[in-house]
Tab-separated table of C-alpha atoms in Angstrom:
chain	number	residue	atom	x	y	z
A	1	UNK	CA	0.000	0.000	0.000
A	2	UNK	CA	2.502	2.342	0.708
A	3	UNK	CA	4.209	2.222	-2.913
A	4	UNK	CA	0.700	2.885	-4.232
A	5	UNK	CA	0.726	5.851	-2.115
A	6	UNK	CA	4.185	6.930	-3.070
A	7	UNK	CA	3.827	6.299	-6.994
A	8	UNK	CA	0.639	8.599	-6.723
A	9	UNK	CA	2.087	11.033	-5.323
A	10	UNK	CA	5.239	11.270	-7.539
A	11	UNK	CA	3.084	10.835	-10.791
A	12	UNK	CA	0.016	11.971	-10.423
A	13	UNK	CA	1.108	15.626	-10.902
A	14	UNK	CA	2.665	15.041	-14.120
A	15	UNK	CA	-0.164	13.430	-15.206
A	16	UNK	CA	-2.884	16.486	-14.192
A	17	UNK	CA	-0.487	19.059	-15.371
A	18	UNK	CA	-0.821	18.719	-18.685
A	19	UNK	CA	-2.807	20.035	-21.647
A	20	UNK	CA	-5.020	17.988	-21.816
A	21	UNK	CA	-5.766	14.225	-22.655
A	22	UNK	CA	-8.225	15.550	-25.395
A	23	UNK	CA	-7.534	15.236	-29.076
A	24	UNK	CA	-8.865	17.342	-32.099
A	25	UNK	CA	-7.244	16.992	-35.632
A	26	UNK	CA	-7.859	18.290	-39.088
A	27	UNK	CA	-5.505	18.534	-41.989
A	28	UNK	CA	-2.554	20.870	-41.063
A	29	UNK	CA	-2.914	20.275	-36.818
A	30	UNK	CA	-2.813	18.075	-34.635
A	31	UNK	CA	-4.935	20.329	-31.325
A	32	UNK	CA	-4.835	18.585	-27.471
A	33	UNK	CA	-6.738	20.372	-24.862
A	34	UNK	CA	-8.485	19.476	-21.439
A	35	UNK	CA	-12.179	19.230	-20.915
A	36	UNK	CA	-13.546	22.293	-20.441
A	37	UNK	CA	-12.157	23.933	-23.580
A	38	UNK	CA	-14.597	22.228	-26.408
A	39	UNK	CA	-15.077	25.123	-27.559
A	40	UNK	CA	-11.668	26.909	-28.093
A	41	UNK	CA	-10.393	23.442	-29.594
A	42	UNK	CA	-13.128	24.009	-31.974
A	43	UNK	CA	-13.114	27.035	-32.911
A	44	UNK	CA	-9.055	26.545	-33.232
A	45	UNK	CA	-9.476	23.393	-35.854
A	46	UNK	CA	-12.187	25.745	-37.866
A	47	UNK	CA	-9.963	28.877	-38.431
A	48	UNK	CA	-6.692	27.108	-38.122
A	49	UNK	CA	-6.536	26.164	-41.547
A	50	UNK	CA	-7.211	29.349	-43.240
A	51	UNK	CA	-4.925	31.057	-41.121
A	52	UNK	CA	-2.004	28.772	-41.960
A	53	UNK	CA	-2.975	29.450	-45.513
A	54	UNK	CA	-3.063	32.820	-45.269
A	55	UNK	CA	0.711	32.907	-43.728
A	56	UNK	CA	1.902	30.234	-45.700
A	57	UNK	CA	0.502	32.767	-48.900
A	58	UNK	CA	2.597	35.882	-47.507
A	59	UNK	CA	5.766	33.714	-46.781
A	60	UNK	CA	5.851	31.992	-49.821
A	61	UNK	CA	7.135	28.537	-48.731
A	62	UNK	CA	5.329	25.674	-47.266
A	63	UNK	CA	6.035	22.910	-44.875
A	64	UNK	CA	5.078	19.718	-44.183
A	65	UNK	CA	3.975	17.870	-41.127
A	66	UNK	CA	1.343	18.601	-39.062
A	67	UNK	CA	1.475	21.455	-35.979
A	68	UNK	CA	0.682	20.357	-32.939
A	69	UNK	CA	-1.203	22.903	-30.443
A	70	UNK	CA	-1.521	22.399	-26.765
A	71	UNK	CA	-4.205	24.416	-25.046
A	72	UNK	CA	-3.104	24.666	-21.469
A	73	UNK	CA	-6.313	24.980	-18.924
A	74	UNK	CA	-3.434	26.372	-16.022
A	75	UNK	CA	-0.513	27.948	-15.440
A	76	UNK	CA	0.622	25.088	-14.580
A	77	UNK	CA	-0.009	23.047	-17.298
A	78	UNK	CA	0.975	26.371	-19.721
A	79	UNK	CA	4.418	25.536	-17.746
A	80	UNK	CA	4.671	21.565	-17.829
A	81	UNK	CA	3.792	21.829	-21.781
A	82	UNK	CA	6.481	23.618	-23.170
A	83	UNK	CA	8.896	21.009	-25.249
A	84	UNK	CA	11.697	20.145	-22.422
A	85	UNK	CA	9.987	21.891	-19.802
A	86	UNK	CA	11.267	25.218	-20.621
A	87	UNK	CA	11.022	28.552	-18.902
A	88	UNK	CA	8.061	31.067	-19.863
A	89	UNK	CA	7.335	34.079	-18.054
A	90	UNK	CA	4.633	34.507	-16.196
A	91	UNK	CA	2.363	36.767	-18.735
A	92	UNK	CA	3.541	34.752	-21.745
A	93	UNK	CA	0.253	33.447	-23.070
A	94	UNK	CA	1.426	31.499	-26.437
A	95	UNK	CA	5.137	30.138	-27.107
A	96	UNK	CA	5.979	28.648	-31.125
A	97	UNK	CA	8.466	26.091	-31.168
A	98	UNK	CA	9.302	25.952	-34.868
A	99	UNK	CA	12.128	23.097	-34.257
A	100	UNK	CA	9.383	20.962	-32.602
A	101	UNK	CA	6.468	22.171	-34.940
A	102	UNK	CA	4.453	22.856	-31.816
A	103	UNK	CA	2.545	25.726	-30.598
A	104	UNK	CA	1.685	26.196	-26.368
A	105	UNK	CA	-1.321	28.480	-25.473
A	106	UNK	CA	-2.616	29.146	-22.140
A	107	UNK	CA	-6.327	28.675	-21.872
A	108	UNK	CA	-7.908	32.235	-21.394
A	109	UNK	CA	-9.988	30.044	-18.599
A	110	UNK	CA	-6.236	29.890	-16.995
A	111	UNK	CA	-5.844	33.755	-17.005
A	112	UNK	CA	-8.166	35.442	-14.324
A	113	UNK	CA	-10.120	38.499	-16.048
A	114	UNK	CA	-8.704	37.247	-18.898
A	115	UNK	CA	-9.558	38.838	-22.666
A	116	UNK	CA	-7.662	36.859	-24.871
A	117	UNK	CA	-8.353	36.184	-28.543
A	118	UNK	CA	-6.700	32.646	-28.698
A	119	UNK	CA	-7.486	32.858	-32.498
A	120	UNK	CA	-5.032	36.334	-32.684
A	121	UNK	CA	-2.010	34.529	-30.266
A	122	UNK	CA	-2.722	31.151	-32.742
A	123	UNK	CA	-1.707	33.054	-35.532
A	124	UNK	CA	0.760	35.489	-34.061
A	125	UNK	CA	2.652	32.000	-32.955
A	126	UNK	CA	2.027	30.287	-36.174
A	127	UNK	CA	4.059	33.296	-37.638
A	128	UNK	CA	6.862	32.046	-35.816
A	129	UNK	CA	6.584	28.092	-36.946
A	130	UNK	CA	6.100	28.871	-40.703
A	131	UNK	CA	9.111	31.515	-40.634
A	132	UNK	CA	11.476	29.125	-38.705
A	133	UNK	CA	10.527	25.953	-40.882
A	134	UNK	CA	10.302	28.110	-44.246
């Protein structure tokens, strides 16, 4: 009983902190997200792909592979879902990883009084992944 105890308590955090066990996919992403944000994940996969074509039209070069985007429903998870558990600050609420193909945004459930257009930070961070994989 006691190793039950002790692997719970070493693992479940890393298992609670992430972004979410939910999966959403169309043709250019690959979007995981956490109960509670349906909608975002939703509205993400709908205007996702007309963004990216939009960016991939003003850069002039495509890619291939799919993005993936994490939509963090905490800090916490914001923080635990960056590739190899890198630093963000604290009002950081999207990171690209172009190397990775993979975009992090915080949930704006995870902001308090929060007013942010996840649709505007989606494409401000896809920026970044088509210009570093162009």
């Amino acid at each position: 009983m006691p190793a039950i105890i002790f692997f719970l308590l070493i693992f479940l955090p890393a298992t609670t902190a992430s972004a979410g066990d939910l999966r959403m996919e169309n043709d250019h992403f690959i979007i995981r997200y956490a109960s509670g944000d349906e909608r975002i994940a939703s509205e993400l996969s709908r205007e996702s792909l007309g963004i990216r074509e939009r960016i991939i039209a003003d850069i002039g070069v495509d890619f291939s592979g799919k993005t993936e985007i994490r939509i963090a429903p905490t800090l916490e998870a914001f923080r635990a879902a960056q590739p190899g558990r890198t630093w963000v600050p604290l009002w950081a609420v999207g990171v690209a990883y172009p190397g990775e193909n993979v975009i992090v945004l915080r949930s704006p459930r995870a902001v308090k009084g929060s007013r942010i257009d996840v649709i505007d930070v989606f494409a401000h961070e896809f920026s970044h992944i088509a210009l570093g994989r162009a």
